[in-house]
Amino acid sequence: MEILLAKEMGFCYGVKRAIEMTQAVAKEKGEIHTLGQLVHNPSVIERLEQDGINVVSDMEAVPQDGIATITAHGTGKAVTDQIAAQNLELLDATCPIVSKVHRIVQEHAERGYQILIFGDPTHKEVRGILGWSAGRGAAVASPEELDSVRLRRKICLVSQTTQTVERFQAVARRLMDLALADALEVHVVNTLCFATTKQQAAARDILHEVDVMIVVGGRNSANTTHLAEISRDADTPTYHIETAAELDPTWFTATESVGITAGASTPDWSVQEVVTWLKELDAVAS
Ligand code: SF4
């Protein structure tokens, strides 16, 4: 069985940076608290807990002398204001690419623009970006949803960083159609992340050459889920797994080639475990 690995996959720059930042501080101070999961991957979270990096769901759970850590996904302005009001020490591990989206949104909101964010409204990154829009923002999850939004005279459209180019294009095109019909001003700012765009392109490079695609990463990871969607959209049989323990030999009956990709929050060891499992399966079969 041939195993093809996507040329770009696994931990992205923002995730590596956040892990290194938090590990360095936890080593020095003994313990820190992250507001939500540092990365959307259960096996990474387990290992980080062993380093004293604890996940809390809200700031009330951070001890008064503790360190409140904002994760790579970022957060809204109200949360950073509250951390300051509570006199908590802040460790800001927001990915600089996400911070840039916050600045774009804040500046446009201050200049009177309505802010539209293409993305999953329940995702932490999208909620964080909305938190910089001074109440002038809304999230839209599809081109169709734009039809029910009351558009203002000046609109700024940005994207959740991990969306696909094609989907952002579809939303931007629909918005332009609506805006041109009504003589509205629109700023479309491409806020897609280069790391996930490259990973998506690398997955596309191999998914037509393989019989089965394995996508490794947390089920709550947006960019991993998008990789699986891209593969399924190309009609390649696709399995999204969190760990090698989920692999099933029946998926690979009469399979000559398997492709593997992984999301930006997936550690190398998870991918390696999948490769080892496939090699062992192949050895038993031959
Ligand atoms: S996926 Fe991109 S935006 Fe998100 S943390 Fe990684 S580098 Fe930053």
PDB file of C-alpha atoms and ligand atoms in Angstrom:
ATOM      1  CA  MET A   1       0.000   0.000   0.000  1.00  0.00           C
ATOM      2  CA  GLU A   2       1.381   3.383  -0.985  1.00  0.00           C
ATOM      3  CA  ILE A   3       1.117   6.147   1.620  1.00  0.00           C
ATOM      4  CA  LEU A   4       1.120   9.739   0.357  1.00  0.00           C
ATOM      5  CA  LEU A   5       1.626  12.520   2.869  1.00  0.00           C
ATOM      6  CA  ALA A   6       0.395  16.030   2.096  1.00  0.00           C
ATOM      7  CA  LYS A   7       3.417  18.329   1.712  1.00  0.00           C
ATOM      8  CA  GLU A   8       1.963  20.854   4.178  1.00  0.00           C
ATOM      9  CA  MET A   9       0.175  19.646   7.282  1.00  0.00           C
ATOM     10  CA  GLY A  10       0.188  19.716  11.053  1.00  0.00           C
ATOM     11  CA  PHE A  11       1.037  22.424  13.563  1.00  0.00           C
ATOM     12  CA  CYS A  12       0.930  25.889  12.018  1.00  0.00           C
ATOM     13  CA  TYR A  13       3.020  28.883  13.000  1.00  0.00           C
ATOM     14  CA  GLY A  14       0.321  30.309  15.329  1.00  0.00           C
ATOM     15  CA  VAL A  15      -0.215  27.051  17.211  1.00  0.00           C
ATOM     16  CA  LYS A  16       3.528  26.397  17.620  1.00  0.00           C
ATOM     17  CA  ARG A  17       4.006  29.936  18.892  1.00  0.00           C
ATOM     18  CA  ALA A  18       1.132  29.640  21.413  1.00  0.00           C
ATOM     19  CA  ILE A  19       2.404  26.307  22.735  1.00  0.00           C
ATOM     20  CA  GLU A  20       5.976  27.578  23.091  1.00  0.00           C
ATOM     21  CA  MET A  21       4.826  30.787  24.816  1.00  0.00           C
ATOM     22  CA  THR A  22       2.629  28.973  27.333  1.00  0.00           C
ATOM     23  CA  GLN A  23       5.128  26.191  28.028  1.00  0.00           C
ATOM     24  CA  ALA A  24       7.871  28.742  28.740  1.00  0.00           C
ATOM     25  CA  VAL A  25       5.683  30.677  31.213  1.00  0.00           C
ATOM     26  CA  ALA A  26       4.249  27.520  32.853  1.00  0.00           C
ATOM     27  CA  LYS A  27       7.784  26.220  33.367  1.00  0.00           C
ATOM     28  CA  GLU A  28       8.769  29.414  35.129  1.00  0.00           C
ATOM     29  CA  LYS A  29       5.570  29.939  37.175  1.00  0.00           C
ATOM     30  CA  GLY A  30       4.462  26.326  37.689  1.00  0.00           C
ATOM     31  CA  GLU A  31       0.910  26.796  36.401  1.00  0.00           C
ATOM     32  CA  ILE A  32      -1.107  28.942  34.021  1.00  0.00           C
ATOM     33  CA  HIS A  33      -4.740  28.976  32.869  1.00  0.00           C
ATOM     34  CA  THR A  34      -5.947  29.218  29.294  1.00  0.00           C
ATOM     35  CA  LEU A  35      -9.381  30.652  28.497  1.00  0.00           C
ATOM     36  CA  GLY A  36     -10.632  27.700  26.483  1.00  0.00           C
ATOM     37  CA  GLN A  37      -8.470  25.093  24.784  1.00  0.00           C
ATOM     38  CA  LEU A  38      -5.103  26.342  23.564  1.00  0.00           C
ATOM     39  CA  VAL A  39      -5.509  24.217  20.442  1.00  0.00           C
ATOM     40  CA  HIS A  40      -8.470  22.152  19.314  1.00  0.00           C
ATOM     41  CA  ASN A  41      -6.864  18.775  19.793  1.00  0.00           C
ATOM     42  CA  PRO A  42      -7.603  16.482  22.785  1.00  0.00           C
ATOM     43  CA  SER A  43      -4.235  14.665  22.786  1.00  0.00           C
ATOM     44  CA  VAL A  44      -2.285  17.953  22.787  1.00  0.00           C
ATOM     45  CA  ILE A  45      -4.456  19.328  25.614  1.00  0.00           C
ATOM     46  CA  GLU A  46      -3.732  16.199  27.687  1.00  0.00           C
ATOM     47  CA  ARG A  47       0.028  16.682  27.304  1.00  0.00           C
ATOM     48  CA  LEU A  48      -0.182  20.408  28.056  1.00  0.00           C
ATOM     49  CA  GLU A  49      -2.032  19.673  31.314  1.00  0.00           C
ATOM     50  CA  GLN A  50       0.987  17.654  32.405  1.00  0.00           C
ATOM     51  CA  ASP A  51       3.071  20.830  31.903  1.00  0.00           C
ATOM     52  CA  GLY A  52       0.750  22.830  34.218  1.00  0.00           C
ATOM     53  CA  ILE A  53      -1.263  24.446  31.412  1.00  0.00           C
ATOM     54  CA  ASN A  54      -4.882  24.174  32.562  1.00  0.00           C
ATOM     55  CA  VAL A  55      -8.005  24.915  30.553  1.00  0.00           C
ATOM     56  CA  VAL A  56     -10.723  27.023  32.190  1.00  0.00           C
ATOM     57  CA  SER A  57     -14.020  28.014  30.623  1.00  0.00           C
ATOM     58  CA  ASP A  58     -14.212  31.495  32.151  1.00  0.00           C
ATOM     59  CA  MET A  59     -12.100  33.993  34.006  1.00  0.00           C
ATOM     60  CA  GLU A  60     -13.811  33.365  37.358  1.00  0.00           C
ATOM     61  CA  ALA A  61     -11.906  30.063  37.449  1.00  0.00           C
ATOM     62  CA  VAL A  62      -8.498  31.815  37.248  1.00  0.00           C
ATOM     63  CA  PRO A  63      -7.011  32.314  40.749  1.00  0.00           C
ATOM     64  CA  GLN A  64      -6.411  35.949  41.771  1.00  0.00           C
ATOM     65  CA  ASP A  65      -2.630  35.524  41.545  1.00  0.00           C
ATOM     66  CA  GLY A  66      -2.915  33.382  38.392  1.00  0.00           C
ATOM     67  CA  ILE A  67      -2.116  34.049  34.759  1.00  0.00           C
ATOM     68  CA  ALA A  68      -5.003  34.315  32.283  1.00  0.00           C
ATOM     69  CA  THR A  69      -3.927  33.161  28.831  1.00  0.00           C
ATOM     70  CA  ILE A  70      -5.699  34.101  25.624  1.00  0.00           C
ATOM     71  CA  THR A  71      -5.376  31.287  23.105  1.00  0.00           C
ATOM     72  CA  ALA A  72      -4.233  31.435  19.464  1.00  0.00           C
ATOM     73  CA  HIS A  73      -7.866  31.901  18.352  1.00  0.00           C
ATOM     74  CA  GLY A  74      -7.958  35.278  20.114  1.00  0.00           C
ATOM     75  CA  THR A  75     -10.815  36.850  22.003  1.00  0.00           C
ATOM     76  CA  GLY A  76     -12.999  39.946  22.039  1.00  0.00           C
ATOM     77  CA  LYS A  77     -12.034  43.315  23.507  1.00  0.00           C
ATOM     78  CA  ALA A  78     -14.449  42.845  26.437  1.00  0.00           C
ATOM     79  CA  VAL A  79     -12.451  39.848  27.665  1.00  0.00           C
ATOM     80  CA  THR A  80      -9.092  41.657  27.635  1.00  0.00           C
ATOM     81  CA  ASP A  81     -10.775  44.615  29.381  1.00  0.00           C
ATOM     82  CA  GLN A  82     -12.154  42.268  32.049  1.00  0.00           C
ATOM     83  CA  ILE A  83      -8.743  40.668  32.608  1.00  0.00           C
ATOM     84  CA  ALA A  84      -7.327  44.157  33.194  1.00  0.00           C
ATOM     85  CA  ALA A  85     -10.250  45.084  35.488  1.00  0.00           C
ATOM     86  CA  GLN A  86      -9.652  41.948  37.575  1.00  0.00           C
ATOM     87  CA  ASN A  87      -5.929  42.793  37.803  1.00  0.00           C
ATOM     88  CA  LEU A  88      -5.036  39.384  36.438  1.00  0.00           C
ATOM     89  CA  GLU A  89      -1.714  38.843  34.738  1.00  0.00           C
ATOM     90  CA  LEU A  90      -2.315  38.433  31.000  1.00  0.00           C
ATOM     91  CA  LEU A  91      -0.473  36.150  28.597  1.00  0.00           C
ATOM     92  CA  ASP A  92      -1.707  36.932  25.098  1.00  0.00           C
ATOM     93  CA  ALA A  93      -0.994  34.001  22.761  1.00  0.00           C
ATOM     94  CA  THR A  94      -3.383  35.239  20.052  1.00  0.00           C
ATOM     95  CA  CYS A  95      -1.955  34.305  16.654  1.00  0.00           C
ATOM     96  CA  PRO A  96      -0.626  37.517  15.027  1.00  0.00           C
ATOM     97  CA  ILE A  97      -2.694  36.701  11.917  1.00  0.00           C
ATOM     98  CA  VAL A  98      -5.860  36.749  14.039  1.00  0.00           C
ATOM     99  CA  SER A  99      -4.718  39.923  15.824  1.00  0.00           C
ATOM    100  CA  LYS A 100      -4.408  41.576  12.421  1.00  0.00           C
ATOM    101  CA  VAL A 101      -8.064  40.717  11.689  1.00  0.00           C
ATOM    102  CA  HIS A 102      -9.017  42.293  15.029  1.00  0.00           C
ATOM    103  CA  ARG A 103      -7.225  45.520  14.035  1.00  0.00           C
ATOM    104  CA  ILE A 104      -8.876  45.596  10.586  1.00  0.00           C
ATOM    105  CA  VAL A 105     -12.314  45.105  12.132  1.00  0.00           C
ATOM    106  CA  GLN A 106     -11.756  47.642  14.914  1.00  0.00           C
ATOM    107  CA  GLU A 107     -10.487  50.328  12.500  1.00  0.00           C
ATOM    108  CA  HIS A 108     -13.371  49.836  10.068  1.00  0.00           C
ATOM    109  CA  ALA A 109     -15.941  49.820  12.881  1.00  0.00           C
ATOM    110  CA  GLU A 110     -14.488  53.109  14.180  1.00  0.00           C
ATOM    111  CA  ARG A 111     -14.887  54.584  10.687  1.00  0.00           C
ATOM    112  CA  GLY A 112     -18.571  53.614  10.638  1.00  0.00           C
ATOM    113  CA  TYR A 113     -18.432  50.445   8.585  1.00  0.00           C
ATOM    114  CA  GLN A 114     -20.817  47.566   9.148  1.00  0.00           C
ATOM    115  CA  ILE A 115     -18.656  44.473   9.771  1.00  0.00           C
ATOM    116  CA  LEU A 116     -19.521  41.136   8.187  1.00  0.00           C
ATOM    117  CA  ILE A 117     -17.472  38.089   9.151  1.00  0.00           C
ATOM    118  CA  PHE A 118     -17.696  35.025   6.986  1.00  0.00           C
ATOM    119  CA  GLY A 119     -17.430  31.983   9.240  1.00  0.00           C
ATOM    120  CA  ASP A 120     -19.036  29.745  11.810  1.00  0.00           C
ATOM    121  CA  PRO A 121     -20.807  32.061  14.289  1.00  0.00           C
ATOM    122  CA  THR A 122     -20.282  29.571  17.125  1.00  0.00           C
ATOM    123  CA  HIS A 123     -16.508  29.297  16.568  1.00  0.00           C
ATOM    124  CA  LYS A 124     -14.268  30.938  19.136  1.00  0.00           C
ATOM    125  CA  GLU A 125     -12.235  32.864  16.552  1.00  0.00           C
ATOM    126  CA  VAL A 126     -15.378  34.335  14.949  1.00  0.00           C
ATOM    127  CA  ARG A 127     -16.839  35.321  18.324  1.00  0.00           C
ATOM    128  CA  GLY A 128     -13.511  36.948  19.176  1.00  0.00           C
ATOM    129  CA  ILE A 129     -13.420  38.934  15.908  1.00  0.00           C
ATOM    130  CA  LEU A 130     -17.020  40.055  16.475  1.00  0.00           C
ATOM    131  CA  GLY A 131     -15.871  41.341  19.851  1.00  0.00           C
ATOM    132  CA  TRP A 132     -13.796  44.050  18.092  1.00  0.00           C
ATOM    133  CA  SER A 133     -16.654  45.321  15.935  1.00  0.00           C
ATOM    134  CA  ALA A 134     -18.134  47.677  18.567  1.00  0.00           C
ATOM    135  CA  GLY A 135     -21.570  46.128  18.115  1.00  0.00           C
ATOM    136  CA  ARG A 136     -21.570  46.819  14.352  1.00  0.00           C
ATOM    137  CA  GLY A 137     -20.785  43.250  13.304  1.00  0.00           C
ATOM    138  CA  ALA A 138     -22.533  40.045  12.267  1.00  0.00           C
ATOM    139  CA  ALA A 139     -21.317  36.606  11.242  1.00  0.00           C
ATOM    140  CA  VAL A 140     -22.550  35.001   8.027  1.00  0.00           C
ATOM    141  CA  ALA A 141     -22.005  31.313   7.408  1.00  0.00           C
ATOM    142  CA  SER A 142     -23.006  31.156   3.720  1.00  0.00           C
ATOM    143  CA  PRO A 143     -23.760  33.373   0.691  1.00  0.00           C
ATOM    144  CA  GLU A 144     -27.475  32.684   1.203  1.00  0.00           C
ATOM    145  CA  GLU A 145     -27.390  34.140   4.720  1.00  0.00           C
ATOM    146  CA  LEU A 146     -26.455  37.524   3.252  1.00  0.00           C
ATOM    147  CA  ASP A 147     -29.975  37.804   1.844  1.00  0.00           C
ATOM    148  CA  SER A 148     -31.397  38.149   5.341  1.00  0.00           C
ATOM    149  CA  VAL A 149     -28.823  40.706   6.554  1.00  0.00           C
ATOM    150  CA  ARG A 150     -29.850  44.388   6.526  1.00  0.00           C
ATOM    151  CA  LEU A 151     -26.928  45.919   4.643  1.00  0.00           C
ATOM    152  CA  ARG A 152     -25.651  49.375   5.583  1.00  0.00           C
ATOM    153  CA  ARG A 153     -24.098  51.991   3.276  1.00  0.00           C
ATOM    154  CA  LYS A 154     -20.507  51.011   4.111  1.00  0.00           C
ATOM    155  CA  ILE A 155     -19.591  47.385   4.635  1.00  0.00           C
ATOM    156  CA  CYS A 156     -16.340  45.622   5.491  1.00  0.00           C
ATOM    157  CA  LEU A 157     -16.229  41.869   4.803  1.00  0.00           C
ATOM    158  CA  VAL A 158     -13.548  39.674   6.392  1.00  0.00           C
ATOM    159  CA  SER A 159     -13.242  35.917   6.785  1.00  0.00           C
ATOM    160  CA  GLN A 160     -12.557  33.510   9.601  1.00  0.00           C
ATOM    161  CA  THR A 161      -8.892  32.766   8.902  1.00  0.00           C
ATOM    162  CA  THR A 162      -9.334  29.038   8.309  1.00  0.00           C
ATOM    163  CA  GLN A 163     -12.131  29.114   5.724  1.00  0.00           C
ATOM    164  CA  THR A 164     -11.502  27.964   2.159  1.00  0.00           C
ATOM    165  CA  VAL A 165     -10.755  30.416  -0.660  1.00  0.00           C
ATOM    166  CA  GLU A 166     -13.698  29.095  -2.701  1.00  0.00           C
ATOM    167  CA  ARG A 167     -16.230  29.681   0.057  1.00  0.00           C
ATOM    168  CA  PHE A 168     -14.951  33.158   0.837  1.00  0.00           C
ATOM    169  CA  GLN A 169     -15.085  33.978  -2.892  1.00  0.00           C
ATOM    170  CA  ALA A 170     -18.714  32.807  -3.040  1.00  0.00           C
ATOM    171  CA  VAL A 171     -19.697  35.031  -0.109  1.00  0.00           C
ATOM    172  CA  ALA A 172     -17.723  38.021  -1.464  1.00  0.00           C
ATOM    173  CA  ARG A 173     -19.336  37.637  -4.918  1.00  0.00           C
ATOM    174  CA  ARG A 174     -22.844  37.499  -3.451  1.00  0.00           C
ATOM    175  CA  LEU A 175     -22.115  40.569  -1.325  1.00  0.00           C
ATOM    176  CA  MET A 176     -20.788  42.485  -4.363  1.00  0.00           C
ATOM    177  CA  ASP A 177     -23.945  41.597  -6.329  1.00  0.00           C
ATOM    178  CA  LEU A 178     -26.174  42.876  -3.536  1.00  0.00           C
ATOM    179  CA  ALA A 179     -24.035  45.972  -2.913  1.00  0.00           C
ATOM    180  CA  LEU A 180     -23.715  47.000  -6.569  1.00  0.00           C
ATOM    181  CA  ALA A 181     -27.488  46.732  -6.998  1.00  0.00           C
ATOM    182  CA  ASP A 182     -27.881  49.198  -4.130  1.00  0.00           C
ATOM    183  CA  ALA A 183     -24.809  51.454  -4.701  1.00  0.00           C
ATOM    184  CA  LEU A 184     -23.244  50.441  -1.394  1.00  0.00           C
ATOM    185  CA  GLU A 185     -19.545  50.735  -0.558  1.00  0.00           C
ATOM    186  CA  VAL A 186     -17.809  47.431   0.179  1.00  0.00           C
ATOM    187  CA  HIS A 187     -14.308  46.656   1.457  1.00  0.00           C
ATOM    188  CA  VAL A 188     -13.476  42.972   1.054  1.00  0.00           C
ATOM    189  CA  VAL A 189     -10.345  42.163   3.042  1.00  0.00           C
ATOM    190  CA  ASN A 190      -8.748  38.786   2.456  1.00  0.00           C
ATOM    191  CA  THR A 191      -8.034  37.573   5.990  1.00  0.00           C
ATOM    192  CA  LEU A 192      -7.546  33.909   5.113  1.00  0.00           C
ATOM    193  CA  CYS A 193      -4.478  32.417   6.764  1.00  0.00           C
ATOM    194  CA  PHE A 194      -1.583  31.429   4.499  1.00  0.00           C
ATOM    195  CA  ALA A 195      -0.901  28.324   6.641  1.00  0.00           C
ATOM    196  CA  THR A 196      -4.353  26.808   6.194  1.00  0.00           C
ATOM    197  CA  THR A 197      -4.571  27.895   2.539  1.00  0.00           C
ATOM    198  CA  LYS A 198      -1.289  26.046   1.878  1.00  0.00           C
ATOM    199  CA  GLN A 199      -2.498  22.972   3.773  1.00  0.00           C
ATOM    200  CA  GLN A 200      -5.713  22.927   1.748  1.00  0.00           C
ATOM    201  CA  ALA A 201      -3.740  23.202  -1.525  1.00  0.00           C
ATOM    202  CA  ALA A 202      -1.394  20.384  -0.440  1.00  0.00           C
ATOM    203  CA  ALA A 203      -4.390  18.147   0.346  1.00  0.00           C
ATOM    204  CA  ARG A 204      -5.866  18.897  -3.105  1.00  0.00           C
ATOM    205  CA  ASP A 205      -2.528  17.924  -4.678  1.00  0.00           C
ATOM    206  CA  ILE A 206      -2.823  14.334  -3.476  1.00  0.00           C
ATOM    207  CA  LEU A 207      -6.500  13.559  -3.027  1.00  0.00           C
ATOM    208  CA  HIS A 208      -7.083  12.590  -6.672  1.00  0.00           C
ATOM    209  CA  GLU A 209      -4.109  10.218  -6.596  1.00  0.00           C
ATOM    210  CA  VAL A 210      -5.302   8.082  -3.694  1.00  0.00           C
ATOM    211  CA  ASP A 211      -8.118   5.589  -3.022  1.00  0.00           C
ATOM    212  CA  VAL A 212      -8.738   6.795   0.524  1.00  0.00           C
ATOM    213  CA  MET A 213      -7.907  10.018   2.405  1.00  0.00           C
ATOM    214  CA  ILE A 214      -7.287  10.102   6.146  1.00  0.00           C
ATOM    215  CA  VAL A 215      -7.641  13.508   7.783  1.00  0.00           C
ATOM    216  CA  VAL A 216      -6.121  13.622  11.264  1.00  0.00           C
ATOM    217  CA  GLY A 217      -7.172  16.196  13.841  1.00  0.00           C
ATOM    218  CA  GLY A 218      -9.663  17.265  16.482  1.00  0.00           C
ATOM    219  CA  ARG A 219     -13.337  17.085  15.513  1.00  0.00           C
ATOM    220  CA  ASN A 220     -13.733  20.542  17.049  1.00  0.00           C
ATOM    221  CA  SER A 221     -10.933  21.912  14.836  1.00  0.00           C
ATOM    222  CA  ALA A 222     -12.428  24.085  12.081  1.00  0.00           C
ATOM    223  CA  ASN A 223      -9.437  23.861   9.745  1.00  0.00           C
ATOM    224  CA  THR A 224      -9.253  20.042  10.081  1.00  0.00           C
ATOM    225  CA  THR A 225     -12.966  19.775   9.325  1.00  0.00           C
ATOM    226  CA  HIS A 226     -12.466  21.945   6.219  1.00  0.00           C
ATOM    227  CA  LEU A 227      -9.704  19.609   4.998  1.00  0.00           C
ATOM    228  CA  ALA A 228     -12.120  16.674   5.294  1.00  0.00           C
ATOM    229  CA  GLU A 229     -14.832  18.640   3.446  1.00  0.00           C
ATOM    230  CA  ILE A 230     -12.430  19.478   0.589  1.00  0.00           C
ATOM    231  CA  SER A 231     -11.576  15.798   0.239  1.00  0.00           C
ATOM    232  CA  ARG A 232     -15.217  14.651   0.348  1.00  0.00           C
ATOM    233  CA  ASP A 233     -16.197  17.347  -2.175  1.00  0.00           C
ATOM    234  CA  ALA A 234     -13.694  15.719  -4.566  1.00  0.00           C
ATOM    235  CA  ASP A 235     -15.522  12.375  -4.065  1.00  0.00           C
ATOM    236  CA  THR A 236     -12.499  10.733  -2.469  1.00  0.00           C
ATOM    237  CA  PRO A 237     -13.563   8.358   0.330  1.00  0.00           C
ATOM    238  CA  THR A 238     -12.516  10.305   3.418  1.00  0.00           C
ATOM    239  CA  TYR A 239     -12.204   9.517   7.126  1.00  0.00           C
ATOM    240  CA  HIS A 240     -11.710  12.271   9.703  1.00  0.00           C
ATOM    241  CA  ILE A 241     -10.102  10.750  12.789  1.00  0.00           C
ATOM    242  CA  GLU A 242      -8.657  12.218  15.976  1.00  0.00           C
ATOM    243  CA  THR A 243      -6.222   9.382  16.674  1.00  0.00           C
ATOM    244  CA  ALA A 244      -4.928   6.168  15.077  1.00  0.00           C
ATOM    245  CA  ALA A 245      -7.079   4.195  17.551  1.00  0.00           C
ATOM    246  CA  GLU A 246     -10.125   5.026  15.389  1.00  0.00           C
ATOM    247  CA  LEU A 247      -8.698   3.449  12.215  1.00  0.00           C
ATOM    248  CA  ASP A 248     -10.660   0.469  10.910  1.00  0.00           C
ATOM    249  CA  PRO A 249      -9.059  -2.213   8.646  1.00  0.00           C
ATOM    250  CA  THR A 250     -12.295  -2.509   6.606  1.00  0.00           C
ATOM    251  CA  TRP A 251     -11.722   1.039   5.238  1.00  0.00           C
ATOM    252  CA  PHE A 252      -8.652  -0.231   3.369  1.00  0.00           C
ATOM    253  CA  THR A 253      -9.896  -3.421   1.698  1.00  0.00           C
ATOM    254  CA  ALA A 254      -8.566  -3.437  -1.880  1.00  0.00           C
ATOM    255  CA  THR A 255      -6.892  -0.085  -1.291  1.00  0.00           C
ATOM    256  CA  GLU A 256      -3.653   0.584  -3.150  1.00  0.00           C
ATOM    257  CA  SER A 257      -2.931   4.098  -1.966  1.00  0.00           C
ATOM    258  CA  VAL A 258      -3.824   6.168   1.085  1.00  0.00           C
ATOM    259  CA  GLY A 259      -3.379   9.916   1.458  1.00  0.00           C
ATOM    260  CA  ILE A 260      -2.848  11.574   4.821  1.00  0.00           C
ATOM    261  CA  THR A 261      -3.310  15.173   5.815  1.00  0.00           C
ATOM    262  CA  ALA A 262      -3.708  16.866   9.194  1.00  0.00           C
ATOM    263  CA  GLY A 263      -5.053  20.133  10.539  1.00  0.00           C
ATOM    264  CA  ALA A 264      -3.076  23.040  11.940  1.00  0.00           C
ATOM    265  CA  SER A 265      -3.636  21.840  15.519  1.00  0.00           C
ATOM    266  CA  THR A 266      -2.548  18.244  14.889  1.00  0.00           C
ATOM    267  CA  PRO A 267       0.824  17.199  16.350  1.00  0.00           C
ATOM    268  CA  ASP A 268       3.341  15.218  14.266  1.00  0.00           C
ATOM    269  CA  TRP A 269       3.107  12.275  16.655  1.00  0.00           C
ATOM    270  CA  SER A 270      -0.606  11.766  15.759  1.00  0.00           C
ATOM    271  CA  VAL A 271       0.256  11.595  12.050  1.00  0.00           C
ATOM    272  CA  GLN A 272       3.177   9.246  12.736  1.00  0.00           C
ATOM    273  CA  GLU A 273       0.896   6.877  14.666  1.00  0.00           C
ATOM    274  CA  VAL A 274      -1.418   6.686  11.635  1.00  0.00           C
ATOM    275  CA  VAL A 275       1.515   5.953   9.292  1.00  0.00           C
ATOM    276  CA  THR A 276       2.782   3.204  11.613  1.00  0.00           C
ATOM    277  CA  TRP A 277      -0.708   1.655  11.861  1.00  0.00           C
ATOM    278  CA  LEU A 278      -1.082   1.604   8.048  1.00  0.00           C
ATOM    279  CA  LYS A 279       2.357   0.057   7.574  1.00  0.00           C
ATOM    280  CA  GLU A 280       1.542  -2.672  10.085  1.00  0.00           C
ATOM    281  CA  LEU A 281      -1.792  -3.344   8.355  1.00  0.00           C
ATOM    282  CA  ASP A 282       0.007  -3.588   5.021  1.00  0.00           C
ATOM    283  CA  ALA A 283       2.604  -5.976   6.456  1.00  0.00           C
ATOM    284  CA  VAL A 284      -0.121  -8.286   7.843  1.00  0.00           C
ATOM    285  CA  ALA A 285      -2.014  -8.259   4.522  1.00  0.00           C
ATOM    286  CA  SER A 286       1.008  -9.052   2.324  1.00  0.00           C
TER     287      SER A 286
HETATM  288  S1  SF4 B   1      -4.326  28.493  11.406  1.00  0.00           S
HETATM  289 FE1  SF4 B   1      -3.349  30.397  10.726  1.00  0.00          FE
HETATM  290  S2  SF4 B   1      -4.488  32.000  11.831  1.00  0.00           S
HETATM  291 FE2  SF4 B   1      -4.916  30.078  12.880  1.00  0.00          FE
HETATM  292  S3  SF4 B   1      -3.386  29.929  14.474  1.00  0.00           S
HETATM  293 FE3  SF4 B   1      -2.531  28.858  12.713  1.00  0.00          FE
HETATM  294  S4  SF4 B   1      -1.286  30.412  11.620  1.00  0.00           S
HETATM  295 FE4  SF4 B   1      -2.659  31.495  13.033  1.00  0.00          FE
END
